[in-house]
Amino acid sequence: MTILLGLTLGPTRAADATPFVAVTQITLNAFSRDKTLFDSGAAFGRDLADIPLSGTGTIGETVQLRFICEDGTITSWTDATVIDENGDWQFIATHSRRAAWIRPEVRIKSEPVTRALGAARFGVGHVVALWGQSEIVRIRSLAHDNIAAEPLLADDMVQALWLDEVPVVKHLSTADPHTSALAAMANVFLAERPDDKIAIVFQAKSGTGFRQLVDDSDPARNWADDVMLHGFATADGQHVGLPAVSWFASPGALGDHYGEALFPLFTGKETDGSPVTFPATISFGQSSSYTANHWFGELYDPAHTRWVPFGPHRFDIGEDMQNATVTALGATHDNLSNKQAARVAWREMLENLHADNWFLPAGLEPLAYRNGVSDGMGGWGDYSHPSDDHDDGACRYARLVAHAILQSSGLTSWDVPEFDQCAWEPSGSYVEVWSSAGPITTLRSSRNEAPLTTSFDHWTDVFGWQINGVPASRAELVSGRVRLFPEAGTFTSTDMISFGEGGGTGAVKFPQDYYAETYKNLPIVNVGASRIEGIAVRPLPSDAVLANTLVAQDPSFVTGATGPYFKDVSALGAGVGEIQFAFDLAMAVPTSGSRTLMTTTGNYLKLEVLPSGSLRVRVRDNDGIVKVNNIQTAAGVMVDSVRARIVLAVDMVAGVARIWVDGALEMDEAFTPGSGVLPSNRSLLLLATANGSYQTEATVHQIAVWKAATLDGSDPATSMYKVLVGPPSLVNSDAWKLGDDAT
């Protein structure tokens, strides 16, 4: 038994409640705006953005940090920094790309309930800047937005920033895409990188060039305006990772000097590597210069920024042309010639050894899109700018710009198509060019649209090709290649082909080429790029790729069954004791009868080809005595349609007749000399008898006759008595010619 003594049971009194009072404090400075975006370093192959954070708090305390993502992800608390003796703290955090918005939160490690949550959200993706003039401005210009925008693939993933007296930021959505072209650009980014946020900074002003940008005395463009916009875009410590530039409308006038003049603005160096101290006078060419108070290094840090150097866009014609750079009146078109020269100079600049890795690989060159609009009166206007009334205009141009950025920065995996393969068909019938990037097609072909009519010679399947400086009239798509045909006859070893000269359009007829939508005939390759049928093949292929590989042929002519054949207009003359013939030809060996290579009136000399492929010789001297009576070589020394060089040497004094075929002695016939000369009153005949019988049919490269002979078949040292060589026009006008014309 248990006895409890003095125990009183009743309610228990609760302890006094003492409120918790934090002994530490912490603040977190807000970003300059909600949804600010940080670049993740794709230009360097990284996926990690620096996020500068700062605030105040209790001196000496350790600050811990975590990120709260709107997709529900929360990182673990990690030590960030220690609050300094002034009560301030700052720290550069890092975060990878994220589709959702993120907030930073900080706390005091020793007193975890003391914490602060960021008032504004941030994102991690790609910060892009587009530098240039009107074609860039029009992507976001409401004044040139005349078609409905496509629905965005996702809202609030792409933002655009520009200057409208003050900086403007627009978060794009289907409800508010701003312009159709901007929506088209955004959708390329969203299709290719669906989890990546993009900020696009429009550093562009219409009608301006680099030199106006950096010269403080030029009122056309104010450097301070671009600095203001850049400062707004990077106000929270961001970096522009991918500035993109294709600025050739105004600066293209620099032509050959494009790279020399502009290299210092990108690199802070001359092309020879010598440093430039700004402000500077930049000299180029023989005696040209401009003032540069600034350079891009004032805005961009090479540790965080790489330029996307995509190539020139298309530059269209405003008048009839003979070819890509010559007007119909025969004058050089300076604008288009300069654009071609600038394109080459730009490429050379990007390869400069002193570029210090400022540039990413060269991007695509936007060509297969539509410029200008119908003026309503049968003409075409505003052809310097992408069309604002058609999806193939500004929208397509914007898509191409987006792809240029993605491809150059390595965010997509395809290669820019180039004509890097070429084959000249040995007979000269055609040339084929193609790309290792994939099969060649065109917008017209990929859309299954009807081909162009034959209204103009240059309205061919594939535009942009020239043959010997003349627009090709037959450039056809054949099994993923472009097949070029000669304008007449066959290609020879001296022919040249080129692609993408001048403005890169292939257009020569104004305004008919615009109404025919010839931009659809430029070559493209479907590389798998989203929301576009293909990427245009880069203009101006390497000369080495397109080099003519045809073997240089001696001029030749062709004889048929009825000519031509040739008869000397004069007799042999007195005292001819030696004679030699050389035939360089590919002939049809007869199936019956014989064919005459050479004879004389009266058959004093005769050289024939027999169906067996043997050569048969007859020699009779001035006395009428037969010295060589139809002696034959072995069979088969002549092969049907195979080129051979046949030499017959006859020496009436030495008493010898010899035949060589391709340098090999095939007959060596000795005879007893008689008079020692050939009859003076007989005439030579070549390729047939006097009445055109026994005609030789052949491709003839040369026939030569000497009134002299050698014992080894080499050409006699004396001058030729007669030579026949093409082209056909020359042969057909020869005084000896009889029968039909040579071809």
Short mmCIF file of N, CA and C in Angstrom, two decimals, residues 41-172:
data_model
loop_
_atom_site.label_atom_id
_atom_site.label_comp_id
_atom_site.label_asym_id
_atom_site.label_seq_id
_atom_site.Cartn_x
_atom_site.Cartn_y
_atom_site.Cartn_z
N GLY A 41 26.03 33.07 -69.27
CA GLY A 41 27.35 32.78 -69.82
C GLY A 41 27.40 31.78 -70.94
N ALA A 42 26.33 31.68 -71.73
CA ALA A 42 26.32 30.71 -72.84
C ALA A 42 27.44 30.98 -73.83
N ALA A 43 27.85 32.24 -73.97
CA ALA A 43 28.93 32.57 -74.91
C ALA A 43 30.22 31.85 -74.56
N PHE A 44 30.36 31.43 -73.31
CA PHE A 44 31.56 30.74 -72.84
C PHE A 44 31.29 29.28 -72.52
N GLY A 45 30.11 28.80 -72.92
CA GLY A 45 29.75 27.42 -72.64
C GLY A 45 29.34 27.19 -71.21
N ARG A 46 28.95 28.27 -70.50
CA ARG A 46 28.58 28.14 -69.10
C ARG A 46 27.06 28.13 -68.93
N ASP A 47 26.62 27.72 -67.78
CA ASP A 47 25.22 27.82 -67.38
C ASP A 47 25.18 28.27 -65.92
N LEU A 48 25.70 29.45 -65.68
CA LEU A 48 25.77 29.95 -64.31
C LEU A 48 25.88 31.47 -64.36
N ALA A 49 24.89 32.12 -63.76
CA ALA A 49 24.88 33.58 -63.73
C ALA A 49 25.39 34.08 -62.38
N ASP A 50 26.12 35.18 -62.41
CA ASP A 50 26.49 35.89 -61.18
C ASP A 50 25.33 36.78 -60.77
N ILE A 51 24.90 36.66 -59.50
CA ILE A 51 23.78 37.44 -58.98
C ILE A 51 24.32 38.30 -57.82
N PRO A 52 24.62 39.57 -58.06
CA PRO A 52 25.10 40.43 -56.96
C PRO A 52 23.97 40.73 -55.97
N LEU A 53 24.21 40.44 -54.70
CA LEU A 53 23.25 40.71 -53.64
C LEU A 53 23.93 41.56 -52.57
N SER A 54 23.14 42.39 -51.88
CA SER A 54 23.71 43.25 -50.83
C SER A 54 22.61 43.64 -49.86
N GLY A 55 23.04 44.18 -48.72
CA GLY A 55 22.09 44.66 -47.72
C GLY A 55 22.83 45.13 -46.48
N THR A 56 22.11 45.22 -45.39
CA THR A 56 22.68 45.63 -44.11
C THR A 56 22.32 44.60 -43.05
N GLY A 57 22.96 44.70 -41.87
CA GLY A 57 22.63 43.79 -40.78
C GLY A 57 23.55 43.99 -39.60
N THR A 58 23.44 43.09 -38.68
CA THR A 58 24.20 43.16 -37.44
C THR A 58 25.66 42.83 -37.71
N ILE A 59 26.52 43.71 -37.25
CA ILE A 59 27.95 43.58 -37.49
C ILE A 59 28.47 42.24 -36.99
N GLY A 60 29.26 41.60 -37.87
CA GLY A 60 29.92 40.36 -37.48
C GLY A 60 29.12 39.10 -37.66
N GLU A 61 27.86 39.23 -37.94
CA GLU A 61 27.03 38.04 -38.10
C GLU A 61 27.22 37.43 -39.50
N THR A 62 27.04 36.13 -39.57
CA THR A 62 27.12 35.40 -40.83
C THR A 62 25.76 35.43 -41.54
N VAL A 63 25.82 35.82 -42.82
CA VAL A 63 24.60 35.85 -43.63
C VAL A 63 24.48 34.53 -44.37
N GLN A 64 23.30 33.93 -44.29
CA GLN A 64 23.00 32.73 -45.08
C GLN A 64 22.00 33.08 -46.18
N LEU A 65 22.07 32.33 -47.25
CA LEU A 65 21.28 32.64 -48.45
C LEU A 65 20.61 31.38 -48.97
N ARG A 66 19.40 31.56 -49.50
CA ARG A 66 18.75 30.52 -50.28
C ARG A 66 17.91 31.19 -51.36
N PHE A 67 17.52 30.38 -52.36
CA PHE A 67 16.69 30.88 -53.45
C PHE A 67 15.36 30.15 -53.44
N ILE A 68 14.30 30.92 -53.60
CA ILE A 68 12.95 30.37 -53.64
C ILE A 68 12.42 30.57 -55.05
N CYS A 69 12.18 29.48 -55.74
CA CYS A 69 11.76 29.53 -57.13
C CYS A 69 10.24 29.34 -57.23
N GLU A 70 9.63 30.05 -58.17
CA GLU A 70 8.17 29.97 -58.31
C GLU A 70 7.68 28.62 -58.81
N ASP A 71 8.60 27.76 -59.24
CA ASP A 71 8.17 26.40 -59.60
C ASP A 71 8.13 25.48 -58.38
N GLY A 72 8.36 26.05 -57.18
CA GLY A 72 8.29 25.28 -55.94
C GLY A 72 9.62 24.81 -55.42
N THR A 73 10.68 25.02 -56.19
CA THR A 73 12.01 24.59 -55.77
C THR A 73 12.60 25.60 -54.79
N ILE A 74 13.19 25.09 -53.72
CA ILE A 74 13.86 25.95 -52.74
C ILE A 74 15.24 25.34 -52.47
N THR A 75 16.27 26.15 -52.59
CA THR A 75 17.61 25.65 -52.33
C THR A 75 17.88 25.60 -50.83
N SER A 76 18.91 24.91 -50.47
CA SER A 76 19.30 24.83 -49.06
C SER A 76 19.99 26.13 -48.62
N TRP A 77 19.90 26.40 -47.35
CA TRP A 77 20.62 27.55 -46.81
C TRP A 77 22.12 27.30 -46.90
N THR A 78 22.84 28.32 -47.36
CA THR A 78 24.30 28.23 -47.41
C THR A 78 24.90 29.53 -46.88
N ASP A 79 26.05 29.40 -46.24
CA ASP A 79 26.73 30.60 -45.77
C ASP A 79 27.15 31.45 -46.96
N ALA A 80 26.89 32.74 -46.86
CA ALA A 80 27.21 33.65 -47.96
C ALA A 80 28.37 34.56 -47.62
N THR A 81 28.26 35.34 -46.54
CA THR A 81 29.30 36.29 -46.19
C THR A 81 29.10 36.72 -44.74
N VAL A 82 29.99 37.55 -44.27
CA VAL A 82 29.91 38.11 -42.91
C VAL A 82 29.67 39.61 -43.02
N ILE A 83 28.78 40.11 -42.20
CA ILE A 83 28.46 41.54 -42.23
C ILE A 83 29.66 42.32 -41.69
N ASP A 84 30.06 43.35 -42.45
CA ASP A 84 31.29 44.07 -42.12
C ASP A 84 31.10 45.05 -40.97
N GLU A 85 32.18 45.74 -40.63
CA GLU A 85 32.19 46.64 -39.47
C GLU A 85 31.29 47.86 -39.65
N ASN A 86 30.85 48.12 -40.86
CA ASN A 86 29.93 49.22 -41.12
C ASN A 86 28.48 48.76 -41.14
N GLY A 87 28.27 47.49 -40.91
CA GLY A 87 26.91 46.96 -40.94
C GLY A 87 26.42 46.66 -42.34
N ASP A 88 27.32 46.56 -43.29
CA ASP A 88 26.95 46.26 -44.68
C ASP A 88 27.42 44.87 -45.06
N TRP A 89 26.76 44.29 -46.00
CA TRP A 89 27.21 43.03 -46.56
C TRP A 89 26.92 43.01 -48.06
N GLN A 90 27.72 42.29 -48.78
CA GLN A 90 27.48 42.07 -50.21
C GLN A 90 28.09 40.73 -50.60
N PHE A 91 27.50 40.16 -51.63
CA PHE A 91 27.90 38.80 -52.00
C PHE A 91 27.46 38.55 -53.43
N ILE A 92 28.30 37.88 -54.19
CA ILE A 92 27.92 37.48 -55.55
C ILE A 92 27.54 36.01 -55.51
N ALA A 93 26.25 35.76 -55.61
CA ALA A 93 25.74 34.40 -55.64
C ALA A 93 25.75 33.90 -57.08
N THR A 94 25.47 32.66 -57.27
CA THR A 94 25.37 32.09 -58.61
C THR A 94 24.10 31.26 -58.71
N HIS A 95 23.57 31.22 -59.93
CA HIS A 95 22.37 30.41 -60.17
C HIS A 95 22.36 29.99 -61.62
N SER A 96 21.90 28.79 -61.89
CA SER A 96 21.80 28.29 -63.25
C SER A 96 20.48 28.75 -63.88
N ARG A 97 20.35 28.48 -65.19
CA ARG A 97 19.15 28.87 -65.91
C ARG A 97 17.92 28.22 -65.31
N ARG A 98 16.83 28.96 -65.37
CA ARG A 98 15.59 28.47 -64.79
C ARG A 98 14.43 29.03 -65.59
N ALA A 99 13.41 28.22 -65.82
CA ALA A 99 12.24 28.70 -66.55
C ALA A 99 11.38 29.62 -65.69
N ALA A 100 11.43 29.43 -64.37
CA ALA A 100 10.58 30.20 -63.45
C ALA A 100 11.36 31.36 -62.85
N TRP A 101 10.61 32.30 -62.30
CA TRP A 101 11.22 33.43 -61.61
C TRP A 101 11.70 33.00 -60.22
N ILE A 102 12.66 33.72 -59.70
CA ILE A 102 13.34 33.33 -58.46
C ILE A 102 13.40 34.55 -57.53
N ARG A 103 13.30 34.27 -56.22
CA ARG A 103 13.52 35.31 -55.21
C ARG A 103 14.68 34.88 -54.31
N PRO A 104 15.54 35.81 -53.93
CA PRO A 104 16.55 35.51 -52.94
C PRO A 104 16.00 35.72 -51.52
N GLU A 105 16.44 34.93 -50.60
CA GLU A 105 16.10 35.14 -49.20
C GLU A 105 17.38 34.98 -48.38
N VAL A 106 17.56 35.87 -47.38
CA VAL A 106 18.74 35.81 -46.52
C VAL A 106 18.29 35.74 -45.06
N ARG A 107 19.20 35.23 -44.21
CA ARG A 107 18.93 35.17 -42.77
C ARG A 107 20.25 35.25 -42.01
N ILE A 108 20.13 35.52 -40.71
CA ILE A 108 21.28 35.49 -39.83
C ILE A 108 21.48 34.06 -39.34
N LYS A 109 22.66 33.56 -39.52
CA LYS A 109 22.93 32.16 -39.18
C LYS A 109 22.70 31.86 -37.70
N SER A 110 23.13 32.78 -36.84
CA SER A 110 23.02 32.53 -35.40
C SER A 110 21.61 32.72 -34.89
N GLU A 111 20.80 33.40 -35.67
CA GLU A 111 19.42 33.66 -35.25
C GLU A 111 18.54 33.50 -36.49
N PRO A 112 18.28 32.27 -36.89
CA PRO A 112 17.64 31.99 -38.18
C PRO A 112 16.29 32.67 -38.40
N VAL A 113 15.63 33.08 -37.34
CA VAL A 113 14.34 33.74 -37.55
C VAL A 113 14.52 35.15 -38.08
N THR A 114 15.74 35.65 -38.02
CA THR A 114 16.00 36.99 -38.57
C THR A 114 16.34 36.82 -40.04
N ARG A 115 15.40 37.21 -40.86
CA ARG A 115 15.58 36.97 -42.30
C ARG A 115 14.90 38.06 -43.12
N ALA A 116 15.26 38.10 -44.41
CA ALA A 116 14.66 39.07 -45.33
C ALA A 116 14.45 38.40 -46.68
N LEU A 117 13.28 38.59 -47.27
CA LEU A 117 12.93 38.02 -48.57
C LEU A 117 13.00 39.11 -49.62
N GLY A 118 13.62 38.81 -50.77
CA GLY A 118 13.74 39.79 -51.84
C GLY A 118 12.39 40.31 -52.29
N ALA A 119 12.30 41.63 -52.45
CA ALA A 119 11.04 42.23 -52.88
C ALA A 119 10.77 42.02 -54.36
N ALA A 120 11.82 41.82 -55.14
CA ALA A 120 11.67 41.66 -56.59
C ALA A 120 12.24 40.32 -57.02
N ARG A 121 11.67 39.77 -58.08
CA ARG A 121 12.12 38.50 -58.62
C ARG A 121 13.22 38.72 -59.67
N PHE A 122 13.97 37.68 -59.91
CA PHE A 122 14.95 37.73 -61.00
C PHE A 122 14.87 36.42 -61.78
N GLY A 123 15.48 36.44 -62.95
CA GLY A 123 15.57 35.24 -63.77
C GLY A 123 16.99 35.04 -64.24
N VAL A 124 17.27 33.83 -64.68
CA VAL A 124 18.59 33.51 -65.25
C VAL A 124 18.37 32.91 -66.63
N GLY A 125 18.96 33.52 -67.62
CA GLY A 125 18.80 33.06 -69.01
C GLY A 125 19.87 33.66 -69.88
N HIS A 126 19.44 34.43 -70.88
CA HIS A 126 20.37 35.01 -71.84
C HIS A 126 20.04 36.48 -72.03
N VAL A 127 21.05 37.32 -71.93
CA VAL A 127 20.88 38.75 -72.18
C VAL A 127 21.56 39.06 -73.51
N VAL A 128 20.73 39.46 -74.48
CA VAL A 128 21.16 39.69 -75.86
C VAL A 128 21.01 41.17 -76.17
N ALA A 129 21.95 41.73 -76.91
CA ALA A 129 21.81 43.10 -77.41
C ALA A 129 21.86 43.06 -78.94
N LEU A 130 20.96 43.77 -79.58
CA LEU A 130 20.93 43.86 -81.04
C LEU A 130 21.40 45.25 -81.45
N TRP A 131 22.55 45.32 -82.07
CA TRP A 131 23.12 46.60 -82.50
C TRP A 131 22.84 46.82 -83.98
N GLY A 132 22.53 48.06 -84.34
CA GLY A 132 22.33 48.35 -85.74
C GLY A 132 21.48 49.55 -85.98
N GLN A 133 20.72 49.46 -87.09
CA GLN A 133 19.89 50.59 -87.49
C GLN A 133 18.48 50.13 -87.82
N SER A 134 17.91 50.59 -88.91
CA SER A 134 16.46 50.49 -89.10
C SER A 134 15.93 49.07 -89.17
N GLU A 135 16.69 48.14 -89.79
CA GLU A 135 16.13 46.79 -89.90
C GLU A 135 15.96 46.15 -88.52
N ILE A 136 16.80 46.56 -87.55
CA ILE A 136 16.64 46.08 -86.18
C ILE A 136 15.50 46.82 -85.49
N VAL A 137 15.45 48.14 -85.69
CA VAL A 137 14.38 48.94 -85.07
C VAL A 137 13.01 48.40 -85.47
N ARG A 138 12.87 48.01 -86.72
CA ARG A 138 11.55 47.62 -87.22
C ARG A 138 11.04 46.31 -86.62
N ILE A 139 11.90 45.54 -86.00
CA ILE A 139 11.42 44.34 -85.32
C ILE A 139 10.47 44.72 -84.18
N ARG A 140 10.74 45.86 -83.54
CA ARG A 140 9.90 46.25 -82.39
C ARG A 140 9.09 47.52 -82.67
N SER A 141 9.11 48.01 -83.92
CA SER A 141 8.43 49.26 -84.25
C SER A 141 6.95 49.06 -84.51
N LEU A 142 6.11 49.70 -83.73
CA LEU A 142 4.66 49.63 -83.95
C LEU A 142 4.26 50.31 -85.25
N ALA A 143 5.05 51.31 -85.67
CA ALA A 143 4.73 52.04 -86.90
C ALA A 143 4.87 51.17 -88.14
N HIS A 144 5.59 50.07 -88.05
CA HIS A 144 5.80 49.18 -89.19
C HIS A 144 5.32 47.77 -88.87
N ASP A 145 4.23 47.70 -88.14
CA ASP A 145 3.66 46.40 -87.74
C ASP A 145 2.26 46.30 -88.34
N ASN A 146 2.16 45.62 -89.48
CA ASN A 146 0.91 45.63 -90.23
C ASN A 146 0.30 44.25 -90.45
N ILE A 147 0.74 43.26 -89.69
CA ILE A 147 0.08 41.95 -89.74
C ILE A 147 -0.13 41.46 -88.32
N ALA A 148 -1.03 40.51 -88.18
CA ALA A 148 -1.34 39.98 -86.85
C ALA A 148 -0.18 39.15 -86.32
N ALA A 149 0.05 39.24 -85.03
CA ALA A 149 1.12 38.48 -84.40
C ALA A 149 0.69 37.05 -84.16
N GLU A 150 1.62 36.14 -84.24
CA GLU A 150 1.34 34.74 -83.92
C GLU A 150 1.28 34.58 -82.39
N PRO A 151 0.52 33.62 -81.90
CA PRO A 151 0.48 33.40 -80.44
C PRO A 151 1.84 32.98 -79.92
N LEU A 152 2.20 33.48 -78.77
CA LEU A 152 3.47 33.09 -78.17
C LEU A 152 3.39 31.67 -77.62
N LEU A 153 4.50 30.98 -77.71
CA LEU A 153 4.56 29.62 -77.19
C LEU A 153 4.52 29.60 -75.67
N ALA A 154 4.94 30.70 -75.06
CA ALA A 154 4.89 30.82 -73.59
C ALA A 154 4.92 32.29 -73.23
N ASP A 155 4.20 32.65 -72.21
CA ASP A 155 4.19 34.03 -71.74
C ASP A 155 5.32 34.29 -70.75
N ASP A 156 5.72 35.53 -70.71
CA ASP A 156 6.63 36.01 -69.66
C ASP A 156 7.97 35.28 -69.64
N MET A 157 8.42 34.83 -70.82
CA MET A 157 9.74 34.21 -70.93
C MET A 157 10.71 35.11 -71.69
N VAL A 158 10.17 35.99 -72.51
CA VAL A 158 10.99 36.89 -73.33
C VAL A 158 10.64 38.32 -72.97
N GLN A 159 11.66 39.14 -72.76
CA GLN A 159 11.45 40.56 -72.51
C GLN A 159 12.29 41.36 -73.48
N ALA A 160 11.78 42.50 -73.87
CA ALA A 160 12.48 43.39 -74.79
C ALA A 160 12.68 44.74 -74.12
N LEU A 161 13.84 45.33 -74.36
CA LEU A 161 14.17 46.62 -73.78
C LEU A 161 14.64 47.56 -74.89
N TRP A 162 14.16 48.77 -74.88
CA TRP A 162 14.61 49.77 -75.85
C TRP A 162 14.47 51.15 -75.24
N LEU A 163 14.93 52.14 -75.99
CA LEU A 163 14.90 53.52 -75.52
C LEU A 163 13.81 54.28 -76.26
N ASP A 164 12.88 54.83 -75.51
CA ASP A 164 11.85 55.70 -76.07
C ASP A 164 11.88 56.99 -75.24
N GLU A 165 12.96 57.74 -75.42
CA GLU A 165 13.35 58.86 -74.58
C GLU A 165 13.82 58.37 -73.21
N VAL A 166 13.09 57.44 -72.64
CA VAL A 166 13.53 56.77 -71.42
C VAL A 166 13.51 55.27 -71.70
N PRO A 167 14.27 54.49 -70.92
CA PRO A 167 14.27 53.05 -71.15
C PRO A 167 12.90 52.42 -70.93
N VAL A 168 12.58 51.46 -71.78
CA VAL A 168 11.31 50.74 -71.73
C VAL A 168 11.61 49.25 -71.65
N VAL A 169 10.86 48.53 -70.83
CA VAL A 169 10.97 47.07 -70.79
C VAL A 169 9.58 46.49 -71.01
N LYS A 170 9.51 45.51 -71.89
CA LYS A 170 8.24 44.87 -72.23
C LYS A 170 8.37 43.37 -72.01
N HIS A 171 7.49 42.81 -71.17
CA HIS A 171 7.45 41.37 -70.95
C HIS A 171 6.40 40.79 -71.90
N LEU A 172 6.85 40.01 -72.86
CA LEU A 172 5.97 39.58 -73.95
C LEU A 172 5.03 38.47 -73.52
#
